[in-house]
PDB file of C-alpha atoms in Angstrom:
ATOM      1  CA  UNK A   1      -6.542   3.753  37.568  1.00  0.00           C
ATOM      2  CA  UNK A   2      -4.232   5.944  35.586  1.00  0.00           C
ATOM      3  CA  UNK A   3      -3.368   5.071  32.434  1.00  0.00           C
ATOM      4  CA  UNK A   4      -0.353   5.723  29.825  1.00  0.00           C
ATOM      5  CA  UNK A   5      -2.501   7.022  27.093  1.00  0.00           C
ATOM      6  CA  UNK A   6      -0.569   4.342  24.489  1.00  0.00           C
ATOM      7  CA  UNK A   7      -3.181   2.137  22.834  1.00  0.00           C
ATOM      8  CA  UNK A   8      -3.186  -1.917  23.065  1.00  0.00           C
ATOM      9  CA  UNK A   9      -2.165  -2.530  19.776  1.00  0.00           C
ATOM     10  CA  UNK A  10      -4.775  -5.479  18.070  1.00  0.00           C
ATOM     11  CA  UNK A  11      -2.907  -9.390  17.257  1.00  0.00           C
ATOM     12  CA  UNK A  12       0.219  -7.664  19.300  1.00  0.00           C
ATOM     13  CA  UNK A  13       0.856  -5.402  16.506  1.00  0.00           C
ATOM     14  CA  UNK A  14      -0.094  -7.892  13.592  1.00  0.00           C
ATOM     15  CA  UNK A  15      -3.060  -6.359  12.957  1.00  0.00           C
ATOM     16  CA  UNK A  16      -1.791  -4.195  10.419  1.00  0.00           C
ATOM     17  CA  UNK A  17      -0.379  -7.121   8.565  1.00  0.00           C
ATOM     18  CA  UNK A  18      -3.486  -8.525   7.032  1.00  0.00           C
ATOM     19  CA  UNK A  19      -2.854  -7.873   3.597  1.00  0.00           C
ATOM     20  CA  UNK A  20      -0.199 -10.493   3.966  1.00  0.00           C
ATOM     21  CA  UNK A  21      -2.069 -13.340   4.768  1.00  0.00           C
ATOM     22  CA  UNK A  22      -4.563 -11.629   1.815  1.00  0.00           C
ATOM     23  CA  UNK A  23      -1.948 -11.688  -0.447  1.00  0.00           C
ATOM     24  CA  UNK A  24      -1.178 -15.398   0.472  1.00  0.00           C
ATOM     25  CA  UNK A  25      -4.681 -16.486  -0.040  1.00  0.00           C
ATOM     26  CA  UNK A  26      -4.543 -14.850  -3.403  1.00  0.00           C
ATOM     27  CA  UNK A  27      -1.554 -17.319  -4.635  1.00  0.00           C
ATOM     28  CA  UNK A  28      -2.655 -20.295  -3.576  1.00  0.00           C
ATOM     29  CA  UNK A  29      -6.566 -19.418  -5.326  1.00  0.00           C
ATOM     30  CA  UNK A  30      -4.111 -18.948  -8.273  1.00  0.00           C
ATOM     31  CA  UNK A  31      -2.856 -22.563  -7.308  1.00  0.00           C
ATOM     32  CA  UNK A  32      -6.227 -23.865  -6.595  1.00  0.00           C
ATOM     33  CA  UNK A  33      -8.041 -24.660  -9.941  1.00  0.00           C
ATOM     34  CA  UNK A  34     -10.913 -25.012  -7.356  1.00  0.00           C
ATOM     35  CA  UNK A  35     -10.931 -21.276  -7.003  1.00  0.00           C
ATOM     36  CA  UNK A  36     -12.769 -19.294  -9.576  1.00  0.00           C
ATOM     37  CA  UNK A  37     -12.416 -15.949 -11.150  1.00  0.00           C
ATOM     38  CA  UNK A  38     -14.926 -13.852  -8.187  1.00  0.00           C
ATOM     39  CA  UNK A  39     -12.490 -15.285  -5.377  1.00  0.00           C
ATOM     40  CA  UNK A  40      -9.521 -14.203  -7.169  1.00  0.00           C
ATOM     41  CA  UNK A  41     -10.863 -10.553  -8.382  1.00  0.00           C
ATOM     42  CA  UNK A  42     -11.450 -10.510  -4.216  1.00  0.00           C
ATOM     43  CA  UNK A  43      -8.400 -11.232  -3.160  1.00  0.00           C
ATOM     44  CA  UNK A  44      -6.685  -9.362  -5.713  1.00  0.00           C
ATOM     45  CA  UNK A  45      -9.202  -6.237  -4.459  1.00  0.00           C
ATOM     46  CA  UNK A  46      -8.016  -6.574  -0.929  1.00  0.00           C
ATOM     47  CA  UNK A  47      -4.885  -6.850  -1.412  1.00  0.00           C
ATOM     48  CA  UNK A  48      -4.368  -3.791  -3.711  1.00  0.00           C
ATOM     49  CA  UNK A  49      -6.906  -1.799  -1.021  1.00  0.00           C
ATOM     50  CA  UNK A  50      -4.394  -2.502   2.085  1.00  0.00           C
ATOM     51  CA  UNK A  51      -1.348  -1.418   0.139  1.00  0.00           C
ATOM     52  CA  UNK A  52      -2.588   1.836  -1.403  1.00  0.00           C
ATOM     53  CA  UNK A  53      -4.335   2.700   2.597  1.00  0.00           C
ATOM     54  CA  UNK A  54      -2.660   0.647   5.230  1.00  0.00           C
ATOM     55  CA  UNK A  55       0.439  -0.987   4.538  1.00  0.00           C
ATOM     56  CA  UNK A  56       3.267  -0.121   6.887  1.00  0.00           C
ATOM     57  CA  UNK A  57       5.872   2.520   5.079  1.00  0.00           C
ATOM     58  CA  UNK A  58       7.401   5.233   5.639  1.00  0.00           C
ATOM     59  CA  UNK A  59       6.184   8.742   4.652  1.00  0.00           C
ATOM     60  CA  UNK A  60       8.743   9.894   2.455  1.00  0.00           C
ATOM     61  CA  UNK A  61       6.343  13.046   2.187  1.00  0.00           C
ATOM     62  CA  UNK A  62       8.615  16.581   1.519  1.00  0.00           C
ATOM     63  CA  UNK A  63      10.417  18.507   4.433  1.00  0.00           C
ATOM     64  CA  UNK A  64      12.496  21.160   4.857  1.00  0.00           C
ATOM     65  CA  UNK A  65      15.968  20.732   5.620  1.00  0.00           C
ATOM     66  CA  UNK A  66      16.063  17.019   4.704  1.00  0.00           C
ATOM     67  CA  UNK A  67      17.050  15.416   1.749  1.00  0.00           C
ATOM     68  CA  UNK A  68      15.461  12.079   2.193  1.00  0.00           C
ATOM     69  CA  UNK A  69      12.244  12.600   3.884  1.00  0.00           C
ATOM     70  CA  UNK A  70       9.073  12.775   6.538  1.00  0.00           C
ATOM     71  CA  UNK A  71      10.868   9.652   8.152  1.00  0.00           C
ATOM     72  CA  UNK A  72       7.781   8.803  10.071  1.00  0.00           C
ATOM     73  CA  UNK A  73       5.721   5.903   9.384  1.00  0.00           C
ATOM     74  CA  UNK A  74       2.488   5.959   7.086  1.00  0.00           C
ATOM     75  CA  UNK A  75      -0.400   3.564   6.129  1.00  0.00           C
ATOM     76  CA  UNK A  76      -0.388   2.554   3.152  1.00  0.00           C
ATOM     77  CA  UNK A  77       1.309   3.745  -0.445  1.00  0.00           C
ATOM     78  CA  UNK A  78      -1.224   6.558  -1.238  1.00  0.00           C
ATOM     79  CA  UNK A  79      -1.238   8.516   2.689  1.00  0.00           C
ATOM     80  CA  UNK A  80       0.995   9.782   4.910  1.00  0.00           C
ATOM     81  CA  UNK A  81       2.065  10.176   8.286  1.00  0.00           C
ATOM     82  CA  UNK A  82      -0.273  11.444  11.424  1.00  0.00           C
ATOM     83  CA  UNK A  83       0.807  14.995   9.686  1.00  0.00           C
ATOM     84  CA  UNK A  84      -2.801  15.840   7.904  1.00  0.00           C
ATOM     85  CA  UNK A  85      -0.475  18.215   5.770  1.00  0.00           C
ATOM     86  CA  UNK A  86       2.107  15.198   4.698  1.00  0.00           C
ATOM     87  CA  UNK A  87      -1.539  13.457   3.785  1.00  0.00           C
ATOM     88  CA  UNK A  88      -2.361  15.799   1.182  1.00  0.00           C
ATOM     89  CA  UNK A  89       0.952  15.975  -0.090  1.00  0.00           C
ATOM     90  CA  UNK A  90       1.483  12.566  -0.779  1.00  0.00           C
ATOM     91  CA  UNK A  91      -2.152  12.565  -2.903  1.00  0.00           C
ATOM     92  CA  UNK A  92      -1.422  15.690  -4.329  1.00  0.00           C
ATOM     93  CA  UNK A  93       1.863  14.400  -5.676  1.00  0.00           C
ATOM     94  CA  UNK A  94      -0.938  11.983  -7.843  1.00  0.00           C
ATOM     95  CA  UNK A  95      -2.458  14.429  -9.790  1.00  0.00           C
ATOM     96  CA  UNK A  96       0.364  17.447 -10.309  1.00  0.00           C
ATOM     97  CA  UNK A  97       2.134  16.192 -13.681  1.00  0.00           C
ATOM     98  CA  UNK A  98       5.318  17.624 -12.060  1.00  0.00           C
ATOM     99  CA  UNK A  99       5.507  15.524  -8.795  1.00  0.00           C
ATOM    100  CA  UNK A 100       4.284  11.866 -10.141  1.00  0.00           C
ATOM    101  CA  UNK A 101       8.030  11.644 -10.429  1.00  0.00           C
ATOM    102  CA  UNK A 102       8.708  11.872  -6.785  1.00  0.00           C
ATOM    103  CA  UNK A 103       5.474  10.108  -5.889  1.00  0.00           C
ATOM    104  CA  UNK A 104       7.054   7.191  -8.302  1.00  0.00           C
ATOM    105  CA  UNK A 105      10.643   7.462  -6.819  1.00  0.00           C
ATOM    106  CA  UNK A 106       8.869   7.093  -4.249  1.00  0.00           C
ATOM    107  CA  UNK A 107       6.960   3.508  -4.226  1.00  0.00           C
ATOM    108  CA  UNK A 108      11.269   2.305  -4.707  1.00  0.00           C
ATOM    109  CA  UNK A 109      12.709   4.161  -1.368  1.00  0.00           C
ATOM    110  CA  UNK A 110      13.330   1.144   1.275  1.00  0.00           C
ATOM    111  CA  UNK A 111      12.820  -2.392   1.447  1.00  0.00           C
ATOM    112  CA  UNK A 112       9.086  -2.264   2.795  1.00  0.00           C
ATOM    113  CA  UNK A 113       8.041   0.094   0.157  1.00  0.00           C
ATOM    114  CA  UNK A 114       9.674  -2.385  -2.668  1.00  0.00           C
ATOM    115  CA  UNK A 115       7.926  -5.084  -1.428  1.00  0.00           C
ATOM    116  CA  UNK A 116       4.350  -3.095  -0.503  1.00  0.00           C
ATOM    117  CA  UNK A 117       5.002  -1.606  -4.107  1.00  0.00           C
ATOM    118  CA  UNK A 118       5.551  -5.134  -6.040  1.00  0.00           C
ATOM    119  CA  UNK A 119       2.615  -6.555  -4.123  1.00  0.00           C
ATOM    120  CA  UNK A 120       0.277  -3.994  -5.001  1.00  0.00           C
ATOM    121  CA  UNK A 121       1.173  -4.584  -9.068  1.00  0.00           C
ATOM    122  CA  UNK A 122       1.441  -8.161  -9.162  1.00  0.00           C
ATOM    123  CA  UNK A 123      -2.167  -7.867  -6.959  1.00  0.00           C
ATOM    124  CA  UNK A 124      -3.375  -5.341  -9.987  1.00  0.00           C
ATOM    125  CA  UNK A 125      -2.279  -7.634 -12.524  1.00  0.00           C
ATOM    126  CA  UNK A 126      -3.664 -10.869 -11.245  1.00  0.00           C
ATOM    127  CA  UNK A 127      -6.549  -9.280 -11.370  1.00  0.00           C
ATOM    128  CA  UNK A 128      -6.773  -7.906 -14.597  1.00  0.00           C
ATOM    129  CA  UNK A 129      -5.899 -11.589 -15.519  1.00  0.00           C
ATOM    130  CA  UNK A 130      -8.896 -13.081 -13.728  1.00  0.00           C
ATOM    131  CA  UNK A 131     -10.901 -11.226 -15.774  1.00  0.00           C
ATOM    132  CA  UNK A 132      -9.594 -12.498 -19.133  1.00  0.00           C
ATOM    133  CA  UNK A 133     -11.401 -15.758 -19.851  1.00  0.00           C
ATOM    134  CA  UNK A 134      -9.762 -18.442 -19.814  1.00  0.00           C
ATOM    135  CA  UNK A 135      -6.812 -17.379 -18.104  1.00  0.00           C
ATOM    136  CA  UNK A 136      -8.133 -19.067 -14.747  1.00  0.00           C
ATOM    137  CA  UNK A 137      -8.822 -22.831 -15.081  1.00  0.00           C
ATOM    138  CA  UNK A 138     -12.351 -23.286 -13.878  1.00  0.00           C
TER     139      UNK A 138
END
């Protein structure tokens, strides 16, 4: 039997949103006093990795003739879309000093990017706060 070549998405397309569940678990770990610092630090790291490398956002890599950039779907804030050159371009933006402003502008370009950026910043701050003794009640 011939197939169309399309892959079946895991969990009906919800497989790429597992980081949101980890974010809710992180919030619950802060609310629940029984969860200790290792749980909070672990969940913070998981949410941060999801934001950087797997959260569904728009690519926004520079494209000739388009002032708003590439409109393909990308995986994470640090990676570009399926085009290999866009992946390297987004990672190179963090290293080249003149392009950091363009990268930071892309973090707040649309609604999905803003939510993922704020989730990443929040999970980073959560992990740092869990490392400070006395912040997480044992």
